[in-house]
Short mmCIF file of C-alpha atoms in Angstrom, two decimals:
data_model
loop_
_atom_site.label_atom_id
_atom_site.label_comp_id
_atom_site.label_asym_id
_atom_site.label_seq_id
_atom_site.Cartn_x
_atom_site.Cartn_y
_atom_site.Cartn_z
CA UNK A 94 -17.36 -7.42 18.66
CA UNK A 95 -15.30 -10.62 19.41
CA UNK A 96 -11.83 -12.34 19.05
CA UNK A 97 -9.25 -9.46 20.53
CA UNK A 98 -6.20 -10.23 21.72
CA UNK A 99 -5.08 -8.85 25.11
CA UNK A 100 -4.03 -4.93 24.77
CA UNK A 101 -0.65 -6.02 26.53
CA UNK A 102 0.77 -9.20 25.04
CA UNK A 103 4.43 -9.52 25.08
CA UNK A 104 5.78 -9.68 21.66
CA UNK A 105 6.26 -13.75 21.53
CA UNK A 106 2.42 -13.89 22.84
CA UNK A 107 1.20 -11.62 19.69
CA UNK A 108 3.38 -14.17 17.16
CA UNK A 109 1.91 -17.03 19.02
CA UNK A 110 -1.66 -15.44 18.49
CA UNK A 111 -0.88 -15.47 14.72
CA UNK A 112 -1.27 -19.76 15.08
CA UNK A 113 -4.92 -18.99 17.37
CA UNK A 114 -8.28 -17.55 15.93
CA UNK A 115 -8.45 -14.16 16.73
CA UNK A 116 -9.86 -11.16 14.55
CA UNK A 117 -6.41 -10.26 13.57
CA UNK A 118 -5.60 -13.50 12.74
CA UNK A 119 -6.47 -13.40 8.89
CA UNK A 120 -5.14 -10.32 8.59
CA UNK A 121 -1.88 -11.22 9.51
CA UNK A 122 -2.27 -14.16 7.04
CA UNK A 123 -3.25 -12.98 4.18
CA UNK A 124 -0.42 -10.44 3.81
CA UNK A 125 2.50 -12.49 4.89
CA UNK A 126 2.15 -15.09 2.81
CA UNK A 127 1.85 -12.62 -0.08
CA UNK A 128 4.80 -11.14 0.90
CA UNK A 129 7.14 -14.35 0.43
CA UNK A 130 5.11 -14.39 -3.17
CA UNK A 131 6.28 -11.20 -4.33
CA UNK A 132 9.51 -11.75 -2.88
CA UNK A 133 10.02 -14.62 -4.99
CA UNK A 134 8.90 -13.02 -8.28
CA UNK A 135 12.02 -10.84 -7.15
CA UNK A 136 14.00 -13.37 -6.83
CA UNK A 137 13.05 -15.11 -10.07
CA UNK A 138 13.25 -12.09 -12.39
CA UNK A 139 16.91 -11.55 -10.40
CA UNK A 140 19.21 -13.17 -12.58
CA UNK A 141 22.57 -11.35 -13.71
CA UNK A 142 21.64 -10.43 -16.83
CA UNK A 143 18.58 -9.17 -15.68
CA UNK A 144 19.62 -6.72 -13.38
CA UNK A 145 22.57 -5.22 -15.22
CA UNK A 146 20.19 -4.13 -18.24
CA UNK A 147 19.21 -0.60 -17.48
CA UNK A 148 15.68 -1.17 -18.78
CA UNK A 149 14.54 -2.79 -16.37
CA UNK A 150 15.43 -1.12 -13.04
CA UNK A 151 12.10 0.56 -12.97
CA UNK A 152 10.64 -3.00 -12.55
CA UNK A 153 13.22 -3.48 -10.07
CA UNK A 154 12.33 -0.52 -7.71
CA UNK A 155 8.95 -1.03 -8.07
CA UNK A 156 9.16 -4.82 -6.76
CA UNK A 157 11.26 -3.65 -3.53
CA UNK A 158 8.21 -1.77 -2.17
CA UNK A 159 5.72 -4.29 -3.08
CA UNK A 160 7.45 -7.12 -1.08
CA UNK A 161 7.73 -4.16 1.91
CA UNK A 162 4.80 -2.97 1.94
CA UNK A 163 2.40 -6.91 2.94
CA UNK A 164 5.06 -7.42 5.46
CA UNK A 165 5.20 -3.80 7.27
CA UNK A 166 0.84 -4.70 7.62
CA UNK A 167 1.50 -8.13 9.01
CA UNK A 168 4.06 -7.40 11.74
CA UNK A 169 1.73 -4.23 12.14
CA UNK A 170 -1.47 -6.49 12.54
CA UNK A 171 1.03 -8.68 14.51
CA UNK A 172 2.30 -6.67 17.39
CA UNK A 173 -0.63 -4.04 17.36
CA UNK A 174 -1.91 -5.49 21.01
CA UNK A 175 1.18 -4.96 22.90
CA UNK A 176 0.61 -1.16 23.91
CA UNK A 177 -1.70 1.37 23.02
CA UNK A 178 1.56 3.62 22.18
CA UNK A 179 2.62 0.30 20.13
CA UNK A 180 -0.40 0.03 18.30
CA UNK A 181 0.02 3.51 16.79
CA UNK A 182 4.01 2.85 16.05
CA UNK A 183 3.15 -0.26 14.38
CA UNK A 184 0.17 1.71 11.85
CA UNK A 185 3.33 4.61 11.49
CA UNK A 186 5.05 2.00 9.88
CA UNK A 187 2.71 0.26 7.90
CA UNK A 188 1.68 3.84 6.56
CA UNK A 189 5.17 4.53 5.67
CA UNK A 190 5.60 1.78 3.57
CA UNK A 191 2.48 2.31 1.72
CA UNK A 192 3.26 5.55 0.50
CA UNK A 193 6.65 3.98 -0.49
CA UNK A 194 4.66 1.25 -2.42
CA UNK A 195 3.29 4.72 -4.21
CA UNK A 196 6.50 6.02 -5.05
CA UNK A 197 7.75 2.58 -6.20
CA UNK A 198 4.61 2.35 -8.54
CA UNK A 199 5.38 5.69 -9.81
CA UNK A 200 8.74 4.60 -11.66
CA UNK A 201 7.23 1.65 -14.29
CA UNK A 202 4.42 3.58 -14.93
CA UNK A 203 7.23 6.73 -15.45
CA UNK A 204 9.06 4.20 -17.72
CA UNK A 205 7.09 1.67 -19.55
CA UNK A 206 3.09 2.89 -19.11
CA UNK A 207 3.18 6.89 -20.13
CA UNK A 208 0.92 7.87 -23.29
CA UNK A 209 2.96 7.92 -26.38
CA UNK A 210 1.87 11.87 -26.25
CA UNK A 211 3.34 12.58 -22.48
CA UNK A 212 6.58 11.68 -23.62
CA UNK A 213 9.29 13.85 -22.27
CA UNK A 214 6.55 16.16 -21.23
CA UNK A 215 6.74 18.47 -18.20
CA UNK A 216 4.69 16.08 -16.14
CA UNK A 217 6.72 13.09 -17.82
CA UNK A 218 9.79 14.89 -16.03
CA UNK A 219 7.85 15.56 -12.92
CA UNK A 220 6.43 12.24 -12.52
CA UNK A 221 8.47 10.43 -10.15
CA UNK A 222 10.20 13.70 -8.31
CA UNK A 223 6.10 14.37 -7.27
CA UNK A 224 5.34 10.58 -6.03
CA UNK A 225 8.36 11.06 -4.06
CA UNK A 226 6.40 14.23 -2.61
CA UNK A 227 3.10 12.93 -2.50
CA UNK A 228 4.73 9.97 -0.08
CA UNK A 229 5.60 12.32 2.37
CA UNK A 230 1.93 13.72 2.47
CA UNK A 231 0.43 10.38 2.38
CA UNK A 232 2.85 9.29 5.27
CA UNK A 233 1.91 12.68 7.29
CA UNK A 234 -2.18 12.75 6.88
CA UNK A 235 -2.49 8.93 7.23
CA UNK A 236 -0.32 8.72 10.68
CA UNK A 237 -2.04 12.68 11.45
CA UNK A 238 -5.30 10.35 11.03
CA UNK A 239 -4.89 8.23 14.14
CA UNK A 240 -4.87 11.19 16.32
CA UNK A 241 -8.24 12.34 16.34
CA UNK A 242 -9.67 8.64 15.71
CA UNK A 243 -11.31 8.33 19.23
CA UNK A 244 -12.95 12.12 19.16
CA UNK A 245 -13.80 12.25 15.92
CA UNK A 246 -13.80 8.99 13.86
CA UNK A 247 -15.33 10.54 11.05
CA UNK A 248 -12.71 13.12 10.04
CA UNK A 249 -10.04 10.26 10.82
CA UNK A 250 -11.67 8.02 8.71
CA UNK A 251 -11.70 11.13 5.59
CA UNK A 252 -7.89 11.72 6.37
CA UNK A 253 -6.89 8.37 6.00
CA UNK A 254 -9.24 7.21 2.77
CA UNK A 255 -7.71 11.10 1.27
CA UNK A 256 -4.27 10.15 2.05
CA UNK A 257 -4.24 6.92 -0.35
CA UNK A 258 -6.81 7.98 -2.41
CA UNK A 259 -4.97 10.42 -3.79
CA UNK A 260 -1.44 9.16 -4.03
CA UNK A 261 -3.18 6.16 -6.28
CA UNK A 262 -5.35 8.47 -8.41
CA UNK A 263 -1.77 10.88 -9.49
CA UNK A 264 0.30 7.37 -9.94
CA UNK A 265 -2.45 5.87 -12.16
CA UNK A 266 -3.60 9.38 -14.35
CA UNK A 267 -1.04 7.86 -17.67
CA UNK A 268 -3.52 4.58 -17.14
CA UNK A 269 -6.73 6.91 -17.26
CA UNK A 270 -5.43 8.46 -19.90
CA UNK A 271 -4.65 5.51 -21.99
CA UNK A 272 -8.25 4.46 -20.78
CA UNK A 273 -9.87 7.51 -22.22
CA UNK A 274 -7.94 7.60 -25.97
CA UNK A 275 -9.13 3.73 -25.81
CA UNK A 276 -12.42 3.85 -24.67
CA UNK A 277 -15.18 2.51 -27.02
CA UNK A 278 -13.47 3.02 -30.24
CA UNK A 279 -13.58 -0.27 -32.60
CA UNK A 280 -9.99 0.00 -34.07
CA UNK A 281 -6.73 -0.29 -32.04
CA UNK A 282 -5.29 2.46 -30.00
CA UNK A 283 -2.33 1.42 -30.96
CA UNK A 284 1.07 2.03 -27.99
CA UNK A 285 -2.00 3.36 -25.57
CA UNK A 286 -3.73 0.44 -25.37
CA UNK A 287 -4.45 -1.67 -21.98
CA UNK A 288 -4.01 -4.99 -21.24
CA UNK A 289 -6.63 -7.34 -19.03
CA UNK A 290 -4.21 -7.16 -16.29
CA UNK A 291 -4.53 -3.06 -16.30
CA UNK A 292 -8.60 -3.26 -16.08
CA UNK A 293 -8.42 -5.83 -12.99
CA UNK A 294 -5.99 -3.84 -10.89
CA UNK A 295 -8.52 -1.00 -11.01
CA UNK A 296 -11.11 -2.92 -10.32
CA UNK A 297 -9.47 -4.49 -7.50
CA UNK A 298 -8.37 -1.38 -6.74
CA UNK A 299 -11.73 0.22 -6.62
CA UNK A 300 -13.07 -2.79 -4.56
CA UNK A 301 -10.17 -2.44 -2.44
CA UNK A 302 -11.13 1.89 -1.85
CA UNK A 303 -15.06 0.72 -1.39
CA UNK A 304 -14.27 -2.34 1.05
CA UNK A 305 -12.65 0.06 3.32
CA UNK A 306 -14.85 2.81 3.53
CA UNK A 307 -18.05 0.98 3.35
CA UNK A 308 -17.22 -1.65 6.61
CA UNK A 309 -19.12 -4.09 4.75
CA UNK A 310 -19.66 -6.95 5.33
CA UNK A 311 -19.84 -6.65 9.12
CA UNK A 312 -21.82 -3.49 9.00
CA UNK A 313 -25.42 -5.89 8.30
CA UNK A 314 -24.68 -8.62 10.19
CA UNK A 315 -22.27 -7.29 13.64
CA UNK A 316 -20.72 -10.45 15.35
CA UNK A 317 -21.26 -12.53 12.79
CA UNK A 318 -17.69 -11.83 10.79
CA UNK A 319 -15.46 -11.05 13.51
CA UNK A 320 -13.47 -14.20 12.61
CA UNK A 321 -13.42 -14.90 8.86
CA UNK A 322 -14.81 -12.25 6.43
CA UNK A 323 -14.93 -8.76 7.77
CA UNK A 324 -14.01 -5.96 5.71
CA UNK A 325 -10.31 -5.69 6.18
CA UNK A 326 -9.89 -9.29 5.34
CA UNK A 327 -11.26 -8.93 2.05
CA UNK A 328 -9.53 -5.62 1.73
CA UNK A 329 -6.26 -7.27 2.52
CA UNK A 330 -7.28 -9.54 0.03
CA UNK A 331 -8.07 -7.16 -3.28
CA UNK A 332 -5.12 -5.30 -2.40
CA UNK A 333 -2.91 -8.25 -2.94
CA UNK A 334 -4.59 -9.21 -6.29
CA UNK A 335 -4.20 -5.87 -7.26
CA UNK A 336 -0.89 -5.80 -6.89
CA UNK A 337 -0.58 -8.91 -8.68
CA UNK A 338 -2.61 -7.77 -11.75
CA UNK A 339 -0.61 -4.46 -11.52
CA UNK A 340 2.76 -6.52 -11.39
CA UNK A 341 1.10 -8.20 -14.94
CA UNK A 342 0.02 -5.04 -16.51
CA UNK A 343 3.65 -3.28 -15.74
CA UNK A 344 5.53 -6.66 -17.58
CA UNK A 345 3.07 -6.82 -20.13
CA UNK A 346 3.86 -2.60 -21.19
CA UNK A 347 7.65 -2.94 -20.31
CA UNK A 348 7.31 -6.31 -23.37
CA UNK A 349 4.91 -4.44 -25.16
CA UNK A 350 6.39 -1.20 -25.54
CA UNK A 351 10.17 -2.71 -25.67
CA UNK A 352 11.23 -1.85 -29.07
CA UNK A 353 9.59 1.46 -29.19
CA UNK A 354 10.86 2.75 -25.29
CA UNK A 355 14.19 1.69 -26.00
CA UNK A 356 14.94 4.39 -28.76
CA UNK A 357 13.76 6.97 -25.67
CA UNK A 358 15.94 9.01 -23.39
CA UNK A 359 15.20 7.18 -20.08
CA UNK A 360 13.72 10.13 -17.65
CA UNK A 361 15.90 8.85 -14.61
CA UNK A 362 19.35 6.86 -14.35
CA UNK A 363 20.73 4.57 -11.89
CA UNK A 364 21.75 7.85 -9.65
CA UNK A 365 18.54 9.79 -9.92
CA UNK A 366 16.66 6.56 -8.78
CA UNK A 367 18.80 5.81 -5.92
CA UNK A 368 19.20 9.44 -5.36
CA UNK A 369 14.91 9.77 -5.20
CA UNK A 370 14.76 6.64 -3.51
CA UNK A 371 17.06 7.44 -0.41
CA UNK A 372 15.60 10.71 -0.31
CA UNK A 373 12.16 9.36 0.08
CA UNK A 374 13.42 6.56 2.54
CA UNK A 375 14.52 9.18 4.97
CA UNK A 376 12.00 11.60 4.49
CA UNK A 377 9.20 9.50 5.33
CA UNK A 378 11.28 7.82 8.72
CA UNK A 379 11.54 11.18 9.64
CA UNK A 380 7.99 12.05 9.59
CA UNK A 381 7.18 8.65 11.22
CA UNK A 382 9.86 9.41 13.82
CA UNK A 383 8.06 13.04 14.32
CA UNK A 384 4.85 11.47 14.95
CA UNK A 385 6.32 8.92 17.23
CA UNK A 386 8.16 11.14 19.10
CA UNK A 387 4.87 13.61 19.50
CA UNK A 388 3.35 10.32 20.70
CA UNK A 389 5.74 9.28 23.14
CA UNK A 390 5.09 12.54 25.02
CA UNK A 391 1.70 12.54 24.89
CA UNK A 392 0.58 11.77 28.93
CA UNK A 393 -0.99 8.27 29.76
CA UNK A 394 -4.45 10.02 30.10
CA UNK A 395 -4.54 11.17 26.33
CA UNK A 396 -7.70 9.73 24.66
CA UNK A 397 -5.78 8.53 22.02
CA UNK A 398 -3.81 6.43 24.32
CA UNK A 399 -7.05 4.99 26.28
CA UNK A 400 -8.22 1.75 25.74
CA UNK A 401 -11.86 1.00 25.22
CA UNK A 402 -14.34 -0.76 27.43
CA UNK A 403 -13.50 -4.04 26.18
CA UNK A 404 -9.88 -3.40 26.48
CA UNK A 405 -10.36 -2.80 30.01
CA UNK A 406 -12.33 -5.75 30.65
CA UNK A 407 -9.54 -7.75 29.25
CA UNK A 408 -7.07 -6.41 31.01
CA UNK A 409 -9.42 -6.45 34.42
CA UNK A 410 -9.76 -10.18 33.53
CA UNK A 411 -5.86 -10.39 32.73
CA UNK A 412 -5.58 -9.32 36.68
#
């Protein structure tokens, strides 16, 4: 209800909004400085050695997304208020690297977290060549979502909660799996079982899923978080820790599971990853650049390129 930002800053206005209390202002916060976090657990598991042992480049790819993906949000939650038009190029993005962050989950869990029974299986095999695709739908619905937002929030809302719903639930089935064979029995499960680190991803995870539906807390009190503790904050906020826990739980299997993975054919090489990577890369810019270019000839009059009443008392004031 309070704290927007003009809806047409120049871009040096919206960075120096990031150092004023706005509504946007722990948003942008609390993913950039997560990104320089995972960018130095890169860095530190980056040394020579490291990198030239085929083992690990699942870890690898997996880490290039999840420094990506906290800073595609923050310049998106950054440079949102310079344009209507730039609002919805700057969500494109931050979509797109999302679904990238669920293709780069898809390759540990395809090398270090599959149930001992999935091995070489046909969905062992199909694992990481169906993240790739289920990118390209997450990328499509989610930026699809922002078209009917204005007209019919409710459908936009479904679209968007569907289109990472369900790219989480496929990456994480060898998890649930392992979770079933596990579940209440008093004796070891043996390869299959979970560590701590698995159990709080999904739970930040599934605080993460019900913090963005539910609008809470802001829903019971309106005004009263429009600074400091509204929904997205906190959503911003599980997300991160779960991406922490899940950076745990995918060293602890990859240790774990060392001496018995290694006498396993790996399901993708060094060219296959690249290969899946680049395709995926240029897939999803092309659907973001389809969706741009679909916006760019939309006319100014489009609802989904008017601002609301508050915008236009901020710009009237502006004048």
């Amino acid at each position: 209800m309070s704290g927007y930002r003009c809806p047409t800053s120049s871009a040096l206005d919206c960075v120096l909004s990031s150092f004023q209390m706005t509504n946007e202002t722990v948003n942008i916060w609390t993913h950039f400085l997560p990104t320089w976090y995972f960018l130095w657990r890169l860095l530190a598991l980056g040394s020579p050695g490291f990198h030239a042992e085929p083992y690990h480049l699942p870890l690898l790819v997996f880490l290039l997304p999840t420094c990506l993906y906290p800073f595609a949000s923050c310049c998106a939650h950054t440079f949102s208020s310079m344009s209507p038009r730039a609002r919805h190029i700057c969500y494109f993005l931050d979509y797109g690297a999302l679904s990238l962050y669920s293709l780069g989950c898809a390759f540990p869990y395809a090398a270090y977290s599959m149930p001992a029974s999935w091995l070489h299986s046909r969905l062992h095999q199909l694992f990481v060549p169906a993240a790739a695709l289920n990118s390209f739908l997450c990328t499509g619905l989610s930026c699809y979502s922002r078209f009917p937002e204005l007209e019919n929030p409710g459908l936009s809302k479904v679209l968007r909660t569907a289109a990472f719903a369900y790219p989480f639930l496929f990456d994480n089935l060898p998890l649930f799996y392992r979770l079933r064979l596990c579940w209440g029995r008093a004796h070891s499960c043996g390869r299959d079982a979970l560590s701590c680190s698995h159990g709080y991803h999904l739970l930040c995870a599934l605080l993460t899923g019900f913090l963005f539906a539910a609008r809470l807390p802001e829903r019971l009190a309106p005004g009263r978080f429009d600074y400091i503790g509204h929904s997205h904050q906190l959503f911003h906020i599980c997300a991160v820790l779960g991406t922490h826990f899940q950076l745990e739980a995918v060293l602890a299997d990859m240790g774990s599971r060392r001496g018995w993975l290694a006498m396993q054919e790996p399901i993708l090489g060094l060219e296959a990853t690249v290969a899946t990577l680049s395709l995926a890369v240029i897939g999803n810019l092309l659907i973001i650049a389809a969706f741009t270019a679909s916006l760019l000839r939309s006319p100014g009059a489009c609802p989904l390129l008017q601002g609301g009443p508050l915008e236009e008392e901020l710009e009237a004031k502006q004048q």
